[in-house]
Short mmCIF file of C-alpha atoms and ligand atoms in Angstrom, two decimals:
data_model
loop_
_atom_site.label_atom_id
_atom_site.label_comp_id
_atom_site.label_asym_id
_atom_site.label_seq_id
_atom_site.Cartn_x
_atom_site.Cartn_y
_atom_site.Cartn_z
CA UNK A 21 97.85 113.06 37.86
CA UNK A 22 97.47 115.70 40.53
CA UNK A 23 97.01 119.12 38.92
CA UNK A 24 99.68 121.56 40.07
CA UNK A 25 98.23 123.89 42.66
CA UNK A 26 95.59 121.38 43.76
CA UNK A 27 94.44 122.19 47.28
CA UNK A 28 94.46 118.51 48.13
CA UNK A 29 98.10 117.90 47.45
CA UNK A 30 99.64 114.82 49.07
CA UNK A 31 103.17 114.90 50.41
CA UNK A 32 105.76 113.02 52.43
CA UNK A 33 106.02 114.06 56.09
CA UNK A 34 108.35 111.35 57.39
CA UNK A 35 111.03 109.04 56.02
CA UNK A 36 112.82 105.98 57.38
CA UNK A 37 115.32 103.41 56.19
CA UNK A 38 116.81 100.17 57.50
CA UNK A 39 119.39 97.77 56.11
CA UNK A 40 120.84 94.60 57.63
CA UNK A 41 124.26 94.89 59.29
CA UNK A 42 125.96 92.15 57.27
CA UNK A 43 127.91 93.52 54.30
CA UNK A 44 128.70 91.29 51.32
CA UNK A 45 131.48 92.83 49.23
CA UNK A 46 132.51 92.06 45.68
CA UNK A 47 135.61 90.40 47.17
CA UNK A 48 133.35 88.07 49.19
CA UNK A 49 131.54 87.22 45.94
CA UNK A 50 134.85 86.39 44.26
CA UNK A 51 135.07 83.47 46.72
CA UNK A 52 131.54 82.26 45.88
CA UNK A 53 131.31 82.44 42.07
CA UNK A 54 133.68 83.07 39.15
CA UNK A 55 133.62 86.85 39.13
CA UNK A 56 135.82 89.80 40.03
CA UNK A 57 135.49 93.09 41.86
CA UNK A 58 136.66 94.83 38.67
CA UNK A 59 133.97 93.17 36.47
CA UNK A 60 131.17 93.96 38.93
CA UNK A 61 132.23 97.59 39.33
CA UNK A 62 132.68 98.12 35.58
CA UNK A 63 129.33 96.53 34.60
CA UNK A 64 127.19 97.60 37.55
CA UNK A 65 128.92 100.19 39.77
CA UNK A 66 128.10 98.02 42.80
CA UNK A 67 130.80 97.58 45.46
CA UNK A 68 128.83 95.97 48.28
CA UNK A 69 125.32 95.00 49.33
CA UNK A 70 123.59 94.16 52.64
CA UNK A 71 122.33 90.65 53.35
CA UNK A 72 119.91 89.51 56.09
CA UNK A 73 120.67 86.74 58.52
CA UNK A 74 118.67 83.51 58.03
CA UNK A 75 115.31 83.63 59.80
CA UNK A 76 114.76 87.35 59.19
CA UNK A 77 111.43 88.29 57.62
CA UNK A 78 110.80 91.26 55.35
CA UNK A 79 108.54 92.70 58.06
CA UNK A 80 111.51 92.57 60.50
CA UNK A 81 113.54 94.67 58.08
CA UNK A 82 110.61 97.04 57.46
CA UNK A 83 109.77 97.63 61.13
CA UNK A 84 112.65 100.00 62.14
CA UNK A 85 112.20 101.96 58.88
CA UNK A 86 108.48 102.35 59.62
CA UNK A 87 109.14 103.42 63.24
CA UNK A 88 111.61 106.08 62.07
CA UNK A 89 109.23 107.42 59.40
CA UNK A 90 106.41 107.71 61.97
CA UNK A 91 108.75 109.43 64.44
CA UNK A 92 109.82 111.97 61.81
CA UNK A 93 106.16 112.57 60.95
CA UNK A 94 105.31 113.08 64.64
CA UNK A 95 102.62 110.40 64.49
CA UNK A 96 101.73 107.42 66.65
CA UNK A 97 101.07 104.02 65.06
CA UNK A 98 97.39 104.42 65.99
CA UNK A 99 97.20 107.52 63.76
CA UNK A 100 97.95 105.46 60.64
CA UNK A 101 94.85 104.36 58.75
CA UNK A 102 96.51 102.79 55.70
CA UNK A 103 99.62 100.62 55.35
CA UNK A 104 100.88 99.53 51.94
CA UNK A 105 104.00 97.41 51.66
CA UNK A 106 105.60 97.20 48.23
CA UNK A 107 107.47 93.90 48.20
CA UNK A 108 108.25 90.96 46.02
CA UNK A 109 109.74 88.95 48.88
CA UNK A 110 106.92 88.90 51.49
CA UNK A 111 107.32 87.12 54.83
CA UNK A 112 104.84 84.50 53.55
CA UNK A 113 102.49 84.10 50.57
CA UNK A 114 99.79 85.17 53.01
CA UNK A 115 98.98 87.00 55.22
CA UNK A 116 100.39 90.16 53.72
CA UNK A 117 103.62 91.60 55.13
CA UNK A 118 101.60 94.79 55.70
CA UNK A 119 99.37 92.90 58.18
CA UNK A 120 102.39 91.43 59.99
CA UNK A 121 103.93 94.92 60.19
CA UNK A 122 100.65 96.45 61.39
CA UNK A 123 100.54 94.04 64.34
CA UNK A 124 104.18 94.66 65.27
CA UNK A 125 103.65 98.45 65.14
CA UNK A 126 100.31 98.35 66.96
CA UNK A 127 98.74 100.31 64.09
CA UNK A 128 95.37 98.81 64.87
CA UNK A 129 93.31 101.34 62.90
CA UNK A 130 95.05 100.70 59.59
CA UNK A 131 93.79 98.93 56.50
CA UNK A 132 96.70 96.88 55.16
CA UNK A 133 97.80 95.26 51.95
CA UNK A 134 100.91 94.41 49.96
CA UNK A 135 101.55 95.65 46.48
CA UNK A 136 103.41 93.49 43.95
CA UNK A 137 105.20 95.57 41.33
CA UNK A 138 108.72 94.17 41.87
CA UNK A 139 111.32 96.94 41.73
CA UNK A 140 108.61 99.55 41.03
CA UNK A 141 107.01 98.60 44.37
CA UNK A 142 107.65 101.74 46.42
CA UNK A 143 106.71 104.14 43.60
CA UNK A 144 103.52 102.18 42.79
CA UNK A 145 102.66 101.99 46.52
CA UNK A 146 103.14 105.75 46.96
CA UNK A 147 100.93 106.50 43.95
CA UNK A 148 98.29 104.11 45.28
CA UNK A 149 98.35 105.70 48.73
CA UNK A 150 98.05 109.14 47.14
CA UNK A 151 94.70 108.15 45.59
CA UNK A 152 93.20 107.12 48.95
CA UNK A 153 94.53 110.22 50.69
CA UNK A 154 93.34 112.60 48.00
CA UNK A 155 89.77 111.32 48.17
CA UNK A 156 89.83 111.78 51.93
CA UNK A 157 89.16 108.07 52.51
CA UNK A 158 92.30 107.83 54.64
CA UNK A 159 94.34 110.52 56.43
CA UNK A 160 97.75 109.04 57.18
CA UNK A 161 99.36 106.38 55.02
CA UNK A 162 102.49 104.43 55.88
CA UNK A 163 104.16 103.28 52.67
CA UNK A 164 107.01 100.79 52.83
CA UNK A 165 109.26 99.27 50.20
CA UNK A 166 111.05 96.28 51.70
CA UNK A 167 112.85 93.26 50.30
CA UNK A 168 114.88 90.25 51.36
CA UNK A 169 115.63 89.47 47.76
CA UNK A 170 118.79 87.58 48.82
CA UNK A 171 116.57 84.60 49.68
CA UNK A 172 115.36 84.42 46.07
CA UNK A 173 118.72 84.86 44.37
CA UNK A 174 120.60 81.83 43.05
CA UNK A 175 123.98 82.25 44.74
CA UNK A 176 125.56 79.96 42.11
CA UNK A 177 124.45 82.21 39.20
CA UNK A 178 127.05 84.93 38.74
CA UNK A 179 124.93 86.80 36.19
CA UNK A 180 122.32 87.68 38.85
CA UNK A 181 123.74 87.14 42.36
CA UNK A 182 126.15 90.07 42.16
CA UNK A 183 123.33 92.53 41.49
CA UNK A 184 120.95 92.36 44.45
CA UNK A 185 120.80 93.28 48.13
CA UNK A 186 118.35 93.53 51.04
CA UNK A 187 116.85 96.69 52.53
CA UNK A 188 113.78 98.69 53.53
CA UNK A 189 112.58 102.26 53.07
CA UNK A 190 109.45 103.85 54.50
CA UNK A 191 107.51 107.08 54.26
CA UNK A 192 104.45 108.63 55.85
CA UNK A 193 102.12 110.42 53.48
CA UNK A 194 99.29 112.85 54.17
CA UNK A 195 97.70 116.07 52.84
CA UNK A 196 100.17 118.96 52.87
CA UNK A 197 99.89 122.75 52.58
CA UNK A 198 102.99 123.15 50.46
CA UNK A 199 105.08 120.90 48.20
CA UNK A 200 104.03 117.31 47.72
CA UNK A 201 103.24 115.17 44.69
CA UNK A 202 102.68 117.20 41.52
CA UNK A 203 102.33 114.44 38.92
CA UNK A 204 102.51 110.67 38.61
CA UNK A 205 102.91 108.06 35.88
CA UNK A 206 102.56 104.27 35.92
CA UNK A 207 102.93 101.72 33.12
CA UNK A 208 103.16 97.98 32.58
CA UNK A 209 103.94 95.44 29.84
CA UNK A 210 103.01 91.88 30.79
CA UNK A 211 104.24 90.53 27.44
CA UNK A 212 107.78 90.82 28.78
CA UNK A 213 107.05 89.03 32.08
CA UNK A 214 109.56 86.24 31.48
CA UNK A 215 112.50 88.60 31.09
CA UNK A 216 112.70 88.80 34.89
CA UNK A 217 110.77 86.34 37.03
CA UNK A 218 110.70 83.62 39.67
CA UNK A 219 109.02 80.65 37.96
CA UNK A 220 108.36 78.43 41.01
CA UNK A 221 106.59 78.63 44.35
CA UNK A 222 103.38 80.18 43.03
CA UNK A 223 100.14 78.55 41.87
CA UNK A 224 101.50 77.61 38.46
CA UNK A 225 104.50 75.66 39.73
CA UNK A 226 103.95 75.14 43.46
CA UNK A 227 106.96 74.28 45.60
CA UNK A 228 107.85 70.62 45.42
CA UNK A 229 111.00 68.51 45.50
CA UNK A 230 111.03 68.71 41.70
CA UNK A 231 110.62 72.52 41.63
CA UNK A 232 113.47 72.93 44.10
CA UNK A 233 115.69 70.46 42.21
CA UNK A 234 115.10 72.54 39.07
CA UNK A 235 115.91 75.73 41.03
CA UNK A 236 112.56 77.22 39.99
CA UNK A 237 112.32 79.16 43.27
CA UNK A 238 115.19 81.44 42.21
CA UNK A 239 115.09 84.67 40.23
CA UNK A 240 115.84 84.40 36.49
CA UNK A 241 116.70 87.30 34.25
CA UNK A 242 117.56 88.18 30.67
CA UNK A 243 119.91 90.98 31.72
CA UNK A 244 120.58 92.45 28.28
CA UNK A 245 116.91 92.85 27.38
CA UNK A 246 115.97 94.15 30.83
CA UNK A 247 118.78 96.68 30.57
CA UNK A 248 117.49 98.13 27.28
CA UNK A 249 113.86 98.33 28.42
CA UNK A 250 114.75 99.81 31.81
CA UNK A 251 116.69 102.62 30.14
CA UNK A 252 113.92 103.46 27.65
CA UNK A 253 110.94 103.18 30.00
CA UNK A 254 112.52 105.16 32.86
CA UNK A 255 113.69 107.95 30.54
CA UNK A 256 110.20 108.24 29.00
CA UNK A 257 108.41 108.10 32.35
CA UNK A 258 110.60 110.76 33.98
CA UNK A 259 109.96 113.12 31.10
CA UNK A 260 106.22 112.31 31.18
CA UNK A 261 105.72 113.47 34.78
CA UNK A 262 107.62 116.69 34.18
CA UNK A 263 105.55 117.43 31.07
CA UNK A 264 102.29 116.63 32.92
CA UNK A 265 103.09 119.36 35.42
CA UNK A 266 104.09 121.80 32.68
CA UNK A 267 107.82 121.55 33.42
CA UNK A 268 110.86 120.84 31.27
CA UNK A 269 114.20 119.22 32.08
CA UNK A 270 115.65 122.57 33.18
CA UNK A 271 113.07 122.71 36.00
CA UNK A 272 114.27 119.41 37.49
CA UNK A 273 116.56 119.64 40.53
CA UNK A 274 117.10 115.97 41.33
CA UNK A 275 116.31 112.63 39.70
CA UNK A 276 116.10 109.67 42.08
CA UNK A 277 116.02 106.55 39.93
CA UNK A 278 115.55 102.92 40.86
CA UNK A 279 119.04 101.86 41.88
CA UNK A 280 119.45 98.89 39.52
CA UNK A 281 122.98 99.60 38.42
CA UNK A 282 125.09 102.62 37.53
CA UNK A 283 125.23 101.82 33.80
CA UNK A 284 121.43 101.68 33.50
CA UNK A 285 121.16 104.95 35.44
CA UNK A 286 123.78 106.69 33.28
CA UNK A 287 122.24 105.46 30.00
CA UNK A 288 118.76 106.50 31.15
CA UNK A 289 119.93 109.97 32.21
CA UNK A 290 121.72 110.43 28.86
CA UNK A 291 118.63 109.35 26.89
CA UNK A 292 116.40 111.66 28.93
CA UNK A 293 118.87 114.55 28.60
CA UNK A 294 119.46 114.84 32.36
CA UNK A 295 123.05 115.61 33.51
CA UNK A 296 124.45 113.08 36.02
CA UNK A 297 125.09 115.94 38.50
CA UNK A 298 121.32 116.00 39.00
CA UNK A 299 121.01 112.23 39.52
CA UNK A 300 121.15 110.66 42.99
CA UNK A 301 123.01 107.33 43.11
CA UNK A 302 123.68 105.06 46.11
CA UNK A 303 123.69 101.69 44.32
CA UNK A 304 127.42 101.22 45.00
CA UNK A 305 126.65 100.56 48.69
CA UNK A 306 123.42 98.56 48.50
CA UNK A 307 123.08 96.95 45.06
CA UNK A 308 119.59 96.57 43.66
CA UNK A 309 117.19 96.40 46.62
CA UNK A 310 114.13 96.08 44.35
CA UNK A 311 111.01 97.66 45.88
CA UNK A 312 113.06 99.28 48.65
CA UNK A 313 115.38 101.08 46.27
CA UNK A 314 113.55 104.34 45.49
CA UNK A 315 112.55 104.99 49.12
CA UNK A 316 116.04 104.16 50.42
CA UNK A 317 117.51 106.56 47.86
CA UNK A 318 114.96 109.26 48.72
CA UNK A 319 115.82 108.84 52.42
CA UNK A 320 119.56 109.21 51.77
CA UNK A 321 119.04 112.11 49.36
CA UNK A 322 117.06 113.96 52.05
CA UNK A 323 119.51 113.05 54.86
CA UNK A 324 122.57 114.10 52.87
CA UNK A 325 121.11 117.43 51.73
CA UNK A 326 121.14 116.34 48.07
CA UNK A 327 117.52 117.51 47.99
CA UNK A 328 116.30 120.57 49.86
CA UNK A 329 113.03 122.31 50.51
CA UNK A 330 111.38 123.56 47.32
CA UNK A 331 113.40 121.30 44.99
CA UNK A 332 111.61 119.52 42.16
CA UNK A 333 112.43 115.84 42.52
CA UNK A 334 111.48 112.97 40.22
CA UNK A 335 111.39 109.41 41.53
CA UNK A 336 111.50 106.95 38.63
CA UNK A 337 111.20 103.17 38.91
CA UNK A 338 111.41 100.10 36.70
CA UNK A 339 110.90 96.45 37.53
CA UNK A 340 109.69 92.98 36.67
CA UNK A 341 106.26 92.70 35.17
CA UNK A 342 107.41 94.73 33.40
CA UNK A 343 106.40 97.77 35.41
CA UNK A 344 107.59 101.35 35.45
CA UNK A 345 106.48 104.61 37.01
CA UNK A 346 107.40 108.09 38.20
CA UNK A 347 106.46 110.68 40.78
CA UNK A 348 107.21 114.39 40.52
CA UNK A 349 107.56 115.86 44.01
CA UNK A 350 108.09 119.36 45.25
CA UNK A 351 110.27 118.74 48.30
O1 LIG B 413 115.55 96.12 38.38
C1 LIG B 413 116.09 95.71 37.15
C2 LIG B 413 116.97 94.52 37.44
N1 LIG B 413 117.85 94.16 36.40
C3 LIG B 413 119.06 94.69 36.19
O2 LIG B 413 119.50 95.64 36.77
C4 LIG B 413 119.93 94.00 35.19
C5 LIG B 413 120.05 94.69 33.88
N2 LIG B 413 121.14 94.11 33.17
C6 LIG B 413 122.44 94.42 33.40
O3 LIG B 413 122.74 95.27 34.23
C7 LIG B 413 123.50 93.72 32.62
O4 LIG B 413 122.90 93.00 31.56
C8 LIG B 413 124.35 92.77 33.50
C9 LIG B 413 125.17 93.57 34.51
C10 LIG B 413 123.48 91.77 34.23
C11 LIG B 413 125.32 92.00 32.62
O5 LIG B 413 126.14 92.92 31.91
P1 LIG B 413 126.33 92.76 30.36
O6 LIG B 413 127.30 93.79 29.92
O7 LIG B 413 124.97 92.76 29.72
O8 LIG B 413 127.02 91.35 30.25
P2 LIG B 413 126.52 90.06 29.48
O9 LIG B 413 125.32 89.48 30.12
O10 LIG B 413 126.47 90.37 28.01
O11 LIG B 413 127.73 89.10 29.74
C12 LIG B 413 129.05 89.39 29.26
C13 LIG B 413 129.99 88.35 29.79
C14 LIG B 413 129.48 86.92 29.58
O12 LIG B 413 130.60 86.10 29.26
P3 LIG B 413 130.86 85.64 27.75
O13 LIG B 413 129.62 84.92 27.35
O14 LIG B 413 131.06 86.91 26.98
O15 LIG B 413 132.07 84.80 27.87
C15 LIG B 413 128.97 86.55 30.93
O16 LIG B 413 129.02 85.16 31.17
O17 LIG B 413 130.15 88.51 31.19
C16 LIG B 413 129.94 87.26 31.83
N3 LIG B 413 129.42 87.51 33.17
C17 LIG B 413 130.24 87.70 34.23
N4 LIG B 413 131.56 87.72 34.33
C18 LIG B 413 132.08 87.96 35.56
C19 LIG B 413 128.15 87.59 33.59
N5 LIG B 413 128.09 87.84 34.91
C20 LIG B 413 129.37 87.92 35.33
C21 LIG B 413 129.98 88.15 36.57
N6 LIG B 413 131.31 88.16 36.63
N7 LIG B 413 129.26 88.37 37.67
#
């Protein structure tokens, strides 16, 4: 946690976002699996999601978002000395997507690595970058959350394929004189790993004809259990960061949750005691973009004027692992 009033406060000085052009609507999904626009909207709030063209890498999606964030920060790629990409759908198992992005940007001075925290990826990556910046080890961090999760979704499984979409969000972080990160929280529970996972393609079940035949390379989820845990963990974590900074719910101006689905967000806000008027939601247009979700939502909240200078904003995330975390920001 960063003590409020710390002289070495870390903040966001640039934001960027990029989504693929191709829109997949609920009506398109009706032609692919046995589902309906009405069911998807009622259970998830999602109307459409963006899907990458074949051959696109996560670094390709991340690049325009990173360029925009650097432009807004007034920095050149050479000024960046740390790049962290939160992703669960990297270009390749190795090298990291951060290294691929570094080369494309020409950010030759940057140390680079990916961070695997599934849907908590951008929040975990921002908290990680904050540590390096606060010690003075690095000056300018580029943090990206980017996913092409559509390549890991089983498009014959209606219980999961309607939920996800592709996208990228980016931010530039550095020491700031005002505002910035006031408190952070991260948690994990590996005992629940198999509630949401991709069983194949890693060291335990490497890709093979058999693994592909068994569809092990696709995401699997126990939706009901994930739903309950997401609600509880995000509500607790959001309240934790406010309490750490000595604030209560009345001091919160805007909650920017992981955009998993509207029902999870509403249940979490109710449990935490936060009115929906203070909650930013854009899941209806993008679905669940996993690690990209919090940064994409922060970008749109800033662009739309939903958050303004001086506001107290909480980013709260939840994902496979299980993982969860929050950041309290003064905007
Ligand atoms: O980052 C976190 C990622 N995870 C999530 O966001 C998912 C969390 N879970 C959820 O949001 C919900 O559990 C779902 C939206 C996935 C499912 O909603 P639910 O209210 O929990 O439905 P359910 O799984 O209990 O299924 C109810 C019915 C079932 O039919 P029967 O067995 O009652 O006949 C399902 O087969 O709905 C059926 N169903 C569908 N029907 C139409 C499941 N998916 C669909 C679908 N279209 N796409």
